[in-house]
């Protein structure tokens, strides 16, 4: 047996013994997702066990170095772990902007002190992060941001407003883009980290069409941020931001993959319209729509796998996350549109217990933001056209 | 195995790219079409393929081939697609070889295929839409069988040396069992071919079998157990067709993006218009999705993964390339504008060839249906 085969066999045994049965069921609603953080209350003992056991092995971030709380696994081993988790339909032990966004940026641009300070806490789910990028007048034109950081000696004095700050009201720390110079648009931005409990920070949730408030407005009023919390050089924050955006797009595109194992879309359709005597969905148009969607979704899963393999091997085009994000989010919207069609009137219930407080329609409405957040689909298409196809500027 | 080409595969691709572009570019197809060539492809080119060793790409080394896999065959097919090269490569070197592999018939036909002397055609379709049903009858007669019935959409059927024929030896047309695969020499008595030129100027024959006598050793594999070699043929053919479609879609896209950069309107390159940039970027994304799905199917075929998983991946590859390539050729013509509608310009050739291959071995609907059934709905 090769080393990888041994690793697979050992991983399979470990997962079988350590992944609680409750953590092999699909996530039923937002409240069922493990985000970690200072104020996190696990939805079940199984959820806490699963997080603790995975974190102890460094497997919440399997390919990070061990000294930062990671598993120290190679790309091939990480892939095996992912496959073995998918095979038992194991839930993600920890959802975290720290893992998917800040972590990779810290690994690339952080100092050793910054890495040792923040990465292990991210890996263990102790600190929940949010992202302070967008501002009321700087959405797609992100570099047009105005939140200012004035030099106060060993610290900055930060003033301004952020918007669409996902889960800012639940986060412990924020990674934030601030303007340290007006001399240059992109060249005057710095990337800083600060505690959301710092004096002068306040947040206000924004009620969305889903009836939830995952997004917030975040206000910064003379917030003192130590310069030691700046990642990379002053006025070089745009480099970090761009690098991080690539990872954010990769994460959002992952939503197009749906869950492994049982297919809620197909199961939902069978439950509502039933099968005919040939074992086919009794609504032939819905069946066709689902089948064609499944072809695209499964092909996208292959592209996602290829992208991760290329990324690990350092051969992915830097603009490739834009393509992943574009396709993945459009697919995810299509999936939820079909889930609503498959669910019929059941999928319209908003408050009932049977509907898990309207999990399906709220998730459907939530996906409509997928092609807006993290750079709109149109922004992604612009990037693909210019950076990959090298079409001329207007 | 990572989901990208390894170093050897990349080298093979570069070799195939240069070779096909030099010897069989789109102008080669155009010349054959303009000459109303009755063969439909160039036998000289088939010989050159053999000299490159490509015809034996899937044939084991012990039998004179290269002993490579479906990823490698696909690399060649993609270049064939990109250049719209008329070639028996897909039917002969890929589908027929996979059907014959490991059977007693392999020793008889492989040397000719490797040498570029033998062309094989696939007599598997009976209706205008590909499906699993087999009605053509094979009845025991003397030491062998008598074949009676008809097949259609047999590419190269009128000039092939060998026909791989799916026939029914028991049961009724829709039964899974009772199918037998035969290797029938083209010169067998009672076998007639009526070649018809198709939209892409290739030739496909309607074949009539009027009591065609074959020896018992013409059976590939076992009597009544033909679904086995036929399954190999179809998995290879579908995956190969998907790879060729990828080349067609990619070729049309490259041509279109090139045109966007050079064509000027209102004093600027039309590729600077956001409306066209977004169409092109969308098209590119869809082609990339298809590319990954094709490689996934090829790798699973080569590693001999679980049959259900392979079949699923093959259907996904064939369906998604059908969709993406159709989009590519349609967008290609749209973005070329009026010139794209002219016979003089090559983009229309891509549209015609894509339609033929999208239909071959099952179209998008066939494969989506197959996936749905496998998933229990």
XYZ file of C-alpha atoms in Angstrom:
771
model
C 0.000 0.000 0.000
C 1.235 3.466 -0.822
C 1.451 6.132 1.860
C -1.672 7.745 0.490
C -3.620 4.480 0.632
C -2.578 4.021 4.247
C -3.625 7.583 4.983
C -7.003 6.937 3.376
C -7.558 3.752 5.350
C -6.563 5.427 8.637
C -8.704 8.480 7.895
C -11.711 6.314 7.130
C -11.377 4.507 10.441
C -10.888 7.728 12.373
C -13.885 9.427 10.761
C -16.067 6.377 11.349
C -15.201 6.502 15.040
C -15.226 10.249 15.559
C -17.882 11.788 13.324
C -21.146 11.686 15.323
C -24.161 10.340 13.389
C -25.966 13.689 13.854
C -23.125 15.348 11.953
C -23.772 13.146 8.912
C -27.187 14.673 8.293
C -27.648 17.658 5.968
C -27.739 21.046 7.653
C -31.421 21.927 8.118
C -31.208 25.668 8.651
C -28.854 28.559 9.287
C -29.025 27.923 13.022
C -27.601 24.479 12.421
C -24.265 25.737 11.107
C -21.213 25.806 13.349
C -19.510 29.198 13.190
C -17.509 29.120 16.420
C -16.527 32.335 18.226
C -16.626 33.756 21.748
C -20.405 33.770 21.936
C -21.085 30.578 20.043
C -23.622 28.203 21.552
C -23.481 24.766 19.892
C -26.835 23.541 18.596
C -26.071 20.075 19.982
C -23.385 18.232 21.972
C -22.562 16.363 18.770
C -21.772 19.630 16.998
C -19.340 20.608 19.747
C -17.704 17.157 19.820
C -17.260 17.179 16.061
C -15.622 20.600 16.088
C -13.347 19.773 19.024
C -12.216 16.445 17.605
C -11.498 17.850 14.148
C -9.739 20.914 15.579
C -7.570 18.733 17.819
C -6.227 17.000 14.711
C -5.838 20.281 12.859
C -8.426 19.052 10.373
C -10.594 22.145 10.392
C -7.714 23.514 8.291
C -6.034 20.302 7.102
C -3.493 21.906 4.782
C -2.280 24.643 7.141
C 1.057 24.063 8.883
C 0.823 22.331 12.263
C 2.435 25.235 14.147
C -0.584 27.390 13.232
C -3.187 24.840 14.283
C -3.405 23.065 10.962
C -3.104 19.405 10.033
C 0.066 19.783 7.994
C -1.415 17.610 5.244
C -0.206 17.601 1.656
C -2.553 18.599 -1.182
C -3.121 14.937 -2.017
C -3.881 14.051 1.608
C -6.254 17.009 1.925
C -8.109 15.754 -1.120
C -8.359 12.274 0.367
C -9.711 13.706 3.634
C -12.308 15.724 1.708
C -13.338 12.631 -0.273
C -13.629 10.489 2.840
C -15.703 13.151 4.593
C -17.974 13.378 1.557
C -18.328 9.606 1.481
C -19.942 9.604 4.942
C -21.712 12.940 4.239
C -19.888 14.526 7.129
C -20.773 18.124 7.806
C -18.211 20.839 7.652
C -17.059 20.995 11.315
C -16.530 24.745 11.210
C -17.774 27.462 8.881
C -15.496 30.422 9.101
C -14.461 33.518 7.199
C -11.246 33.112 9.163
C -10.565 29.832 7.404
C -11.779 30.673 3.939
C -10.680 34.302 3.696
C -8.442 35.800 6.364
C -6.360 32.670 6.979
C -4.910 32.367 3.478
C -4.129 36.108 3.488
C -2.390 35.868 6.869
C -0.397 32.857 5.724
C 0.836 34.845 2.748
C 1.214 38.365 4.160
C 1.225 38.061 7.952
C 4.297 38.329 10.188
C 5.244 35.319 12.281
C 3.763 37.017 15.385
C 0.506 37.733 13.563
C 0.262 34.162 12.314
C 0.901 32.674 15.749
C -1.554 35.082 17.348
C -4.509 34.574 15.001
C -4.289 31.360 12.996
C -4.579 28.794 15.833
C -7.664 30.600 17.184
C -9.224 30.477 13.729
C -8.409 26.779 13.427
C -10.077 26.018 16.771
C -13.093 28.200 16.083
C -12.377 30.457 19.072
C -12.599 33.748 17.248
C -15.256 34.512 14.667
C -14.264 37.003 11.981
C -16.168 39.378 9.746
C -15.057 41.334 6.733
C -15.066 45.124 6.489
C -14.772 45.794 2.796
C -17.848 47.376 1.215
C -18.981 50.899 2.006
C -22.159 52.735 1.035
C -20.333 54.365 -1.883
C -17.808 51.637 -2.593
C -19.465 48.386 -3.682
C -18.349 47.071 -7.048
C -15.893 49.987 -7.084
C -14.319 48.623 -3.925
C -11.118 50.656 -4.115
C -13.223 53.811 -3.853
C -13.550 53.257 -0.103
C -13.377 56.214 2.281
C -13.097 54.828 5.861
C -10.024 56.639 7.124
C -7.143 55.594 9.344
C -5.176 58.517 10.700
C -1.687 58.053 12.051
C -1.693 58.224 15.839
C 1.893 57.109 16.432
C 1.864 53.432 17.333
C -1.788 53.178 16.322
C -4.359 54.368 13.814
C -7.543 56.300 14.550
C -10.201 54.724 12.328
C -13.385 56.530 11.305
C -16.042 55.609 8.757
C -18.768 53.168 7.852
C -18.845 49.701 6.353
C -21.882 47.969 4.894
C -22.926 44.394 4.047
C -20.639 43.270 6.872
C -21.815 39.652 7.095
C -22.550 38.621 10.686
C -20.787 41.699 12.118
C -23.178 41.539 15.061
C -21.974 38.023 15.863
C -18.291 38.396 15.012
C -15.451 38.892 17.497
C -12.915 40.521 15.216
C -12.995 42.240 11.835
C -10.513 42.374 8.964
C -10.986 45.751 7.454
C -9.836 47.905 4.565
C -9.098 51.501 5.508
C -7.695 54.498 3.687
C -4.266 55.546 4.943
C -3.524 57.855 2.024
C -5.534 59.906 -0.441
C -2.622 60.169 -2.862
C -3.610 57.067 -4.775
C -6.929 55.191 -5.030
C -5.670 51.604 -4.819
C -2.283 52.533 -3.413
C -3.686 54.306 -0.349
C -5.437 51.389 1.283
C -4.245 49.441 4.326
C -5.460 46.123 5.707
C -6.054 46.124 9.472
C -7.518 43.806 12.116
C -9.377 44.890 15.227
C -11.563 43.552 17.999
C -15.272 44.320 17.510
C -15.424 45.159 21.218
C -12.992 48.052 20.718
C -14.483 51.365 21.886
C -16.180 53.233 19.016
C -17.327 50.146 17.055
C -21.063 49.634 16.622
C -23.150 47.475 14.307
C -26.714 47.512 13.084
C -28.280 44.526 11.302
C -29.966 45.084 7.929
C -33.258 43.243 7.523
C -33.297 41.349 4.215
C -36.014 39.890 1.982
C -35.402 36.504 3.665
C -36.608 38.002 6.943
C -33.117 37.543 8.389
C -30.294 39.970 9.062
C -27.046 38.254 8.205
C -25.665 41.562 6.936
C -24.916 44.601 9.031
C -23.896 48.181 8.842
C -20.743 48.732 10.868
C -19.797 52.142 12.219
C -16.318 53.137 13.371
C -16.020 56.241 15.508
C -12.434 57.088 16.534
C -11.507 53.422 16.899
C -7.942 52.906 18.101
C -6.199 50.157 16.087
C -2.582 49.234 16.968
C -0.256 49.410 13.968
C 0.917 45.939 14.940
C -2.513 44.805 13.659
C -1.797 45.986 10.115
C -1.186 43.144 7.662
C 1.493 43.847 5.055
C 2.883 47.343 4.457
C 1.009 50.596 4.900
C -0.831 51.525 1.684
C -0.310 47.988 0.357
C -3.618 46.651 1.646
C -5.043 46.315 -1.860
C -2.648 43.416 -2.562
C -3.968 41.603 0.499
C -7.561 42.458 -0.412
C -7.219 41.098 -3.935
C -5.567 37.917 -2.712
C -8.303 37.439 -0.140
C -11.059 38.151 -2.678
C -9.806 35.246 -4.747
C -10.374 32.982 -1.743
C -13.741 34.555 -0.994
C -14.864 33.884 -4.561
C -13.654 30.327 -4.299
C -15.666 29.888 -1.091
C -18.842 31.414 -2.509
C -18.514 29.347 -5.680
C -18.469 26.240 -3.483
C -22.126 26.881 -2.784
C -22.886 25.814 -6.339
C -21.820 22.322 -5.383
C -24.762 21.571 -3.126
C -24.365 18.831 -0.565
C -22.952 15.374 -1.050
C -25.030 12.242 -0.737
C -28.804 12.478 -0.784
C -29.999 15.111 -3.171
C -32.569 17.389 -1.494
C -33.717 18.712 -4.859
C -34.559 15.269 -6.211
C -35.962 14.023 -2.914
C -38.122 17.111 -2.611
C -39.516 16.683 -6.104
C -40.284 13.003 -5.541
C -42.019 13.857 -2.270
C -44.305 16.447 -3.839
C -45.137 15.172 -7.324
C -44.312 11.455 -6.940
C -43.060 8.902 -9.450
C -45.079 7.419 -12.312
C -45.343 3.693 -13.033
C -41.998 3.791 -14.902
C -40.281 5.235 -11.854
C -39.987 8.704 -13.384
C -40.965 11.979 -11.819
C -44.656 12.467 -12.539
C -44.084 16.034 -13.743
C -42.065 15.529 -16.948
C -41.120 19.192 -17.366
C -39.842 19.441 -13.809
C -37.972 16.166 -14.360
C -36.269 17.557 -17.445
C -35.358 20.792 -15.706
C -33.877 18.915 -12.756
C -31.991 16.455 -14.968
C -30.427 19.225 -17.067
C -29.581 21.155 -13.920
C -27.937 18.068 -12.423
C -25.730 17.695 -15.515
C -24.498 21.248 -15.054
C -24.105 20.931 -11.292
C -22.086 17.731 -11.554
C -19.904 19.121 -14.311
C -19.324 22.153 -12.104
C -18.281 19.825 -9.286
C -15.608 18.456 -11.623
C -14.460 21.978 -12.434
C -14.293 22.774 -8.758
C -12.151 19.706 -8.148
C -9.878 20.650 -11.017
C -9.592 24.200 -9.768
C -8.543 23.083 -6.282
C -6.010 20.656 -7.773
C -4.580 23.396 -9.973
C -4.522 25.872 -7.119
C -2.593 23.453 -4.904
C -0.131 22.821 -7.702
C 0.304 26.556 -8.253
C -0.962 26.371 -11.829
C -4.328 28.105 -11.577
C -4.838 31.339 -13.502
C -5.173 34.175 -10.955
C -8.530 35.178 -12.448
C -9.911 31.641 -12.281
C -11.809 32.281 -9.006
C -13.889 34.817 -10.914
C -15.029 32.114 -13.292
C -15.744 29.736 -10.418
C -17.681 32.395 -8.570
C -19.710 33.354 -11.616
C -20.739 29.816 -12.538
C -21.127 28.579 -8.960
C -23.414 31.355 -7.793
C -25.602 31.307 -10.878
C -25.975 27.551 -10.416
C -26.832 27.943 -6.751
C -29.586 30.402 -7.618
C -30.912 27.962 -10.218
C -30.817 25.129 -7.692
C -32.907 27.048 -5.182
C -35.335 28.213 -7.836
C -35.839 24.546 -8.760
C -36.150 23.556 -5.089
C -38.978 26.050 -4.759
C -40.660 24.655 -7.871
C -40.189 21.111 -6.589
C -41.512 21.980 -3.143
C -44.706 23.596 -4.410
C -46.899 25.093 -1.711
C -44.920 23.291 1.024
C -41.910 25.390 0.117
C -43.900 28.577 0.643
C -44.517 28.096 4.367
C -42.677 30.820 6.212
C -43.222 30.395 9.941
C -44.396 26.823 10.467
C -42.538 24.258 12.521
C -42.955 21.707 9.708
C -41.015 24.005 7.371
C -38.271 24.597 9.927
C -39.387 28.209 10.125
C -39.376 28.543 6.378
C -35.823 27.273 5.861
C -36.416 26.580 2.162
C -37.909 29.932 1.071
C -35.480 31.878 3.228
C -32.531 29.994 1.730
C -33.978 30.606 -1.738
C -34.180 34.339 -1.079
C -30.698 34.332 0.445
C -29.154 32.866 -2.739
C -30.297 35.878 -4.731
C -27.428 37.756 -3.126
C -24.864 35.211 -4.339
C -24.374 36.912 -7.664
C -24.082 40.320 -5.989
C -21.817 39.776 -2.962
C -18.092 39.258 -3.316
C -18.203 41.070 -6.667
C -21.280 40.871 -8.896
C -21.553 38.411 -11.748
C -21.016 41.331 -14.106
C -17.782 42.263 -12.325
C -16.608 38.638 -12.616
C -17.444 38.598 -16.333
C -15.447 41.798 -16.792
C -12.473 40.171 -15.064
C -12.713 37.007 -17.186
C -12.996 39.044 -20.372
C -10.021 41.239 -19.593
C -7.623 38.994 -17.688
C -8.273 35.600 -19.231
C -9.584 36.335 -22.721
C -7.489 39.510 -22.886
C -10.195 41.481 -24.632
C -9.389 45.166 -25.049
C -10.519 47.851 -22.599
C -13.389 50.138 -23.583
C -4.764 11.732 -9.494
C -4.999 15.507 -9.921
C -7.608 16.698 -12.398
C -5.272 18.195 -14.948
C -2.977 16.803 -17.644
C 0.348 15.442 -16.411
C 3.628 16.202 -18.122
C 3.529 13.298 -20.593
C -0.079 14.055 -21.486
C 0.759 17.707 -22.035
C 3.621 16.719 -24.332
C 1.332 14.415 -26.284
C -1.192 17.233 -26.592
C 1.424 19.588 -27.976
C 2.527 16.962 -30.484
C -1.052 16.215 -31.528
C -1.822 19.928 -31.743
C 1.026 20.604 -34.152
C 0.450 17.460 -36.163
C -3.290 17.879 -36.709
C -3.078 21.624 -37.329
C -0.386 21.049 -39.947
C -1.844 18.046 -41.758
C -5.579 18.424 -41.335
C -6.631 22.014 -40.666
C -10.135 23.218 -41.528
C -8.985 23.846 -45.105
C -8.468 20.078 -45.429
C -12.150 19.492 -44.663
C -13.126 22.297 -47.015
C -11.077 20.770 -49.841
C -12.654 17.342 -49.342
C -16.091 18.942 -49.294
C -15.461 21.042 -52.407
C -14.168 17.973 -54.260
C -17.307 16.087 -53.218
C -14.934 13.394 -52.035
C -16.695 10.029 -51.984
C -14.658 8.558 -49.110
C -15.302 11.390 -46.690
C -11.786 11.442 -45.278
C -8.200 11.074 -46.458
C -6.703 7.594 -46.364
C -3.264 9.182 -46.615
C -3.965 11.098 -43.440
C -5.118 7.880 -41.740
C -1.739 6.384 -42.715
C 0.057 9.373 -41.267
C -1.870 8.950 -38.030
C -0.597 5.367 -38.013
C 2.984 6.462 -38.618
C 2.694 8.717 -35.565
C 1.599 5.625 -33.633
C -1.705 7.300 -32.793
C -4.012 4.615 -34.190
C -2.820 2.182 -31.562
C -3.155 4.670 -28.739
C -5.578 2.427 -26.802
C -4.155 -0.888 -28.040
C -1.912 -2.707 -25.532
C 1.812 -2.548 -26.229
C 1.933 -6.353 -26.523
C -0.391 -6.044 -29.528
C 1.603 -3.321 -31.208
C -0.080 -0.281 -29.719
C 0.927 2.507 -27.359
C -1.027 1.091 -24.437
C -2.251 4.512 -23.345
C -5.617 5.553 -21.955
C -8.712 7.636 -22.601
C -7.088 10.835 -21.396
C -4.488 10.432 -24.138
C -7.042 9.418 -26.782
C -9.061 12.455 -25.759
C -6.090 14.739 -26.186
C -5.853 13.637 -29.831
C -9.617 13.856 -30.343
C -9.719 17.376 -29.018
C -7.252 18.463 -31.686
C -9.238 16.595 -34.331
C -12.261 18.546 -33.119
C -10.471 21.867 -33.054
C -9.438 21.412 -36.695
C -12.651 19.675 -37.802
C -10.446 16.972 -39.297
C -12.463 14.228 -40.968
C -10.981 11.031 -39.533
C -12.006 7.512 -38.565
C -10.048 7.950 -35.330
C -13.079 8.065 -33.024
C -14.916 5.115 -34.543
C -11.869 2.960 -35.223
C -9.032 3.727 -32.836
C -11.265 4.514 -29.886
C -14.721 2.894 -29.997
C -14.017 -0.220 -32.106
C -10.702 -0.889 -30.385
C -12.381 -0.780 -26.979
C -15.065 -3.189 -28.169
C -12.509 -5.634 -29.571
C -10.040 -5.364 -26.708
C -9.434 -8.696 -25.001
C -11.512 -10.657 -27.521
C -10.305 -13.237 -30.036
C -11.181 -10.754 -32.785
C -8.526 -8.338 -31.553
C -5.663 -10.346 -33.062
C -7.360 -10.298 -36.440
C -8.121 -6.568 -36.639
C -5.604 -4.719 -34.472
C -2.597 -5.037 -36.835
C -4.520 -3.366 -39.674
C -5.760 -0.607 -37.377
C -2.254 0.036 -36.033
C -0.899 0.135 -39.606
C -3.536 2.612 -40.778
C -4.928 0.136 -43.286
C -8.145 -0.774 -41.533
C -11.107 1.450 -40.880
C -13.894 0.328 -38.569
C -17.461 1.604 -38.482
C -20.089 1.241 -35.782
C -23.448 -0.250 -36.726
C -25.310 0.404 -33.473
C -28.099 2.904 -34.188
C -31.420 1.852 -35.682
C -33.529 4.990 -35.276
C -32.941 8.660 -35.891
C -32.274 9.064 -32.162
C -29.662 7.003 -30.372
C -31.145 4.598 -27.830
C -30.332 1.310 -26.165
C -32.789 -0.814 -28.167
C -31.398 -3.439 -30.575
C -33.762 -5.065 -33.074
C -31.446 -6.289 -35.874
C -31.701 -10.059 -35.716
C -28.882 -12.603 -35.613
C -30.111 -16.191 -35.966
C -27.985 -19.298 -35.694
C -27.231 -20.739 -39.101
C -24.783 -23.565 -39.822
C -21.527 -22.802 -38.020
C -22.414 -19.189 -37.507
C -25.165 -16.588 -37.677
C -27.435 -14.882 -40.214
C -27.915 -11.162 -39.677
C -31.125 -9.506 -40.838
C -32.185 -5.933 -40.298
C -31.004 -2.372 -40.744
C -28.706 0.162 -39.104
C -28.304 3.879 -39.703
C -26.025 6.794 -38.977
C -23.039 4.482 -39.651
C -20.152 6.920 -40.103
C -17.684 5.636 -42.752
C -20.010 2.620 -43.174
C -19.642 2.638 -46.972
C -15.839 2.421 -46.948
C -15.063 0.676 -43.654
C -13.246 -2.660 -43.682
C -14.898 -3.778 -40.478
C -18.319 -3.201 -38.993
C -19.007 -3.606 -35.303
C -22.642 -4.694 -35.278
C -25.010 -4.868 -32.317
C -27.538 -7.636 -32.982
C -30.286 -9.402 -31.120
C -29.804 -13.106 -30.488
C -32.623 -13.459 -27.961
C -35.571 -11.537 -26.530
C -37.154 -8.337 -27.813
C -35.650 -4.979 -28.854
C -35.862 -3.250 -25.477
C -34.442 -6.150 -23.444
C -31.106 -5.551 -21.809
C -30.050 -9.174 -22.288
C -29.931 -11.138 -25.532
C -27.681 -8.745 -27.416
C -24.594 -10.012 -29.236
C -21.812 -7.927 -30.751
C -20.341 -9.043 -34.084
C -17.236 -8.117 -36.051
C -18.469 -8.204 -39.633
C -16.139 -7.763 -42.613
C -17.498 -5.064 -44.892
C -17.403 -7.376 -47.942
C -19.790 -9.940 -46.405
C -22.488 -10.997 -48.874
C -25.912 -9.439 -48.365
C -24.554 -6.303 -46.749
C -25.233 -3.032 -48.546
C -24.430 0.531 -47.602
C -26.206 3.666 -48.816
C -23.984 6.578 -47.880
C -25.640 9.942 -47.353
C -23.809 13.216 -47.034
C -24.692 14.947 -43.788
C -24.935 18.605 -42.860
C -21.249 18.717 -41.882
C -20.311 17.132 -45.257
C -19.281 13.871 -43.605
C -20.762 10.628 -44.912
C -22.896 8.260 -42.887
C -24.547 5.169 -44.307
C -27.855 3.448 -43.918
C -26.851 -0.223 -43.835
C -29.068 -3.111 -44.902
C -28.342 -6.630 -43.638
C -30.179 -9.142 -45.806
C -29.278 -12.533 -44.389
C -25.622 -11.674 -43.933
C -23.754 -14.903 -43.035
C -20.945 -14.706 -40.506
C -18.873 -17.403 -38.796
C -19.366 -18.129 -35.121
C -15.948 -16.595 -34.430
C -17.280 -13.203 -35.587
C -18.879 -12.923 -32.156
C -17.092 -10.398 -29.939
C -17.088 -11.802 -26.428
C -20.003 -14.128 -25.648
C -23.305 -14.806 -27.395
C -26.194 -12.973 -25.668
C -23.664 -11.086 -23.539
C -22.903 -8.348 -26.050
C -23.893 -5.557 -23.644
C -20.466 -6.012 -22.124
C -18.308 -5.142 -25.164
C -21.034 -2.774 -26.419
C -20.853 -0.998 -23.070
C -17.087 -0.590 -23.470
C -17.610 0.690 -27.009
C -20.225 3.206 -25.879
C -18.301 4.468 -22.850
C -15.242 5.024 -25.028
C -17.268 6.451 -27.922
C -19.256 8.837 -25.744
C -16.219 10.052 -23.857
C -14.280 10.367 -27.111
C -17.102 12.280 -28.773
C -17.202 14.574 -25.750
C -13.474 15.251 -26.161
C -13.922 15.979 -29.858
C -16.859 18.297 -29.041
C -14.633 20.086 -26.575
C -12.184 20.716 -29.401
C -14.947 21.978 -31.669
C -16.332 24.303 -28.993
C -12.841 25.469 -28.067
C -11.873 26.029 -31.696
C -15.017 28.047 -32.374
C -14.432 30.061 -29.199
C -10.816 30.840 -30.062
C -11.879 31.941 -33.522
C -14.591 34.148 -32.036
C -12.396 35.747 -29.383
C -9.766 36.391 -32.054
C -12.403 38.066 -34.191
C -13.546 40.253 -31.276
C -9.996 41.548 -30.965
C -9.473 42.404 -34.618
C -12.875 43.469 -35.958
C -13.419 47.206 -35.651
C -16.706 49.101 -35.510
C -17.241 52.705 -34.406
C -13.452 53.010 -34.610
C -12.681 50.460 -31.892
C -12.279 46.685 -31.574
C -15.740 45.209 -30.965
C -14.185 43.138 -28.171
C -14.081 46.325 -26.088
C -17.894 46.369 -25.913
C -19.131 45.089 -22.595
C -22.151 43.350 -24.121
C -19.820 41.173 -26.200
C -17.256 40.771 -23.413
C -19.916 39.324 -21.151
C -21.143 36.908 -23.811
C -17.563 35.786 -24.462
C -16.758 35.429 -20.751
C -19.927 33.407 -20.180
C -19.057 31.168 -23.114
C -15.540 30.687 -21.794
C -16.897 29.694 -18.375
C -19.261 27.121 -19.835
C -16.456 25.597 -21.902
C -14.235 25.339 -18.827
C -16.973 23.507 -16.936
C -17.282 21.088 -19.847
C -13.509 20.615 -20.016
C -13.305 19.526 -16.396
C -16.222 17.116 -16.802
C -14.595 15.461 -19.823
C -11.272 14.966 -18.051
C -13.100 13.564 -15.044
C -14.821 10.943 -17.210
C -11.562 10.051 -18.981
C -9.672 9.628 -15.707
C -12.413 7.478 -14.192
C -12.438 5.293 -17.316
C -8.682 4.901 -17.128
C -8.565 4.050 -13.441
C -11.313 1.466 -13.870
C -13.487 3.063 -11.203
C -16.849 1.705 -10.087
C -19.050 1.111 -13.171
C -21.950 3.226 -11.955
C -19.658 6.139 -11.245
C -17.970 5.825 -14.646
C -21.294 5.663 -16.485
C -22.499 8.748 -14.662
C -19.348 10.688 -15.437
C -19.495 9.645 -19.103
C -23.089 10.823 -19.455
C -22.287 14.105 -17.727
C -19.352 14.648 -20.084
C -21.378 13.904 -23.207
C -24.335 16.022 -22.109
C -22.366 19.019 -20.894
C -20.185 19.148 -24.014
C -23.345 18.961 -26.096
C -24.654 22.028 -24.291
C -21.420 24.014 -24.073
C -20.348 23.388 -27.653
C -23.777 24.264 -28.983
C -23.509 27.524 -27.070
C -20.009 28.100 -28.430
C -20.933 27.702 -32.092
C -24.143 29.692 -31.720
C -22.375 32.533 -29.945
C -19.595 32.243 -32.498
C -21.936 32.961 -35.365
C -23.778 35.691 -33.462
C -20.605 37.529 -32.536
C -19.182 37.200 -36.023
C -22.290 38.879 -37.369
C -23.132 38.527 -41.057
C -19.739 37.175 -42.047
C -20.390 34.215 -39.749
C -23.268 33.212 -42.023
C -21.094 32.956 -45.128
C -19.794 29.662 -46.477
C -16.457 31.317 -47.068
C -15.868 31.809 -43.362
C -15.036 28.723 -41.246
C -17.227 29.332 -38.199
C -20.277 27.755 -39.875
C -18.342 24.512 -40.347
C -17.999 24.366 -36.575
C -21.723 24.725 -36.085
C -22.457 21.864 -38.501
C -19.883 19.483 -37.089
C -20.972 20.205 -33.500
C -24.560 19.256 -34.315
C -23.509 15.890 -35.761
C -21.336 14.975 -32.790
C -23.887 16.218 -30.275
C -26.292 13.682 -31.787
C -23.807 10.816 -31.989
C -23.872 8.262 -29.112
C -26.828 10.066 -27.527
C -27.660 13.744 -27.262
C -28.032 15.972 -24.202
C -31.551 14.713 -23.519
C -30.588 11.055 -23.801
C -27.791 11.424 -21.286
C -29.728 13.650 -18.880
C -32.500 11.044 -18.920
C -29.986 8.301 -18.256
C -28.626 10.177 -15.235
C -32.123 10.820 -13.929
C -33.035 7.142 -14.169
C -29.814 6.144 -12.434
C -30.650 8.600 -9.640
C -34.110 7.081 -9.262
C -36.403 9.744 -10.692
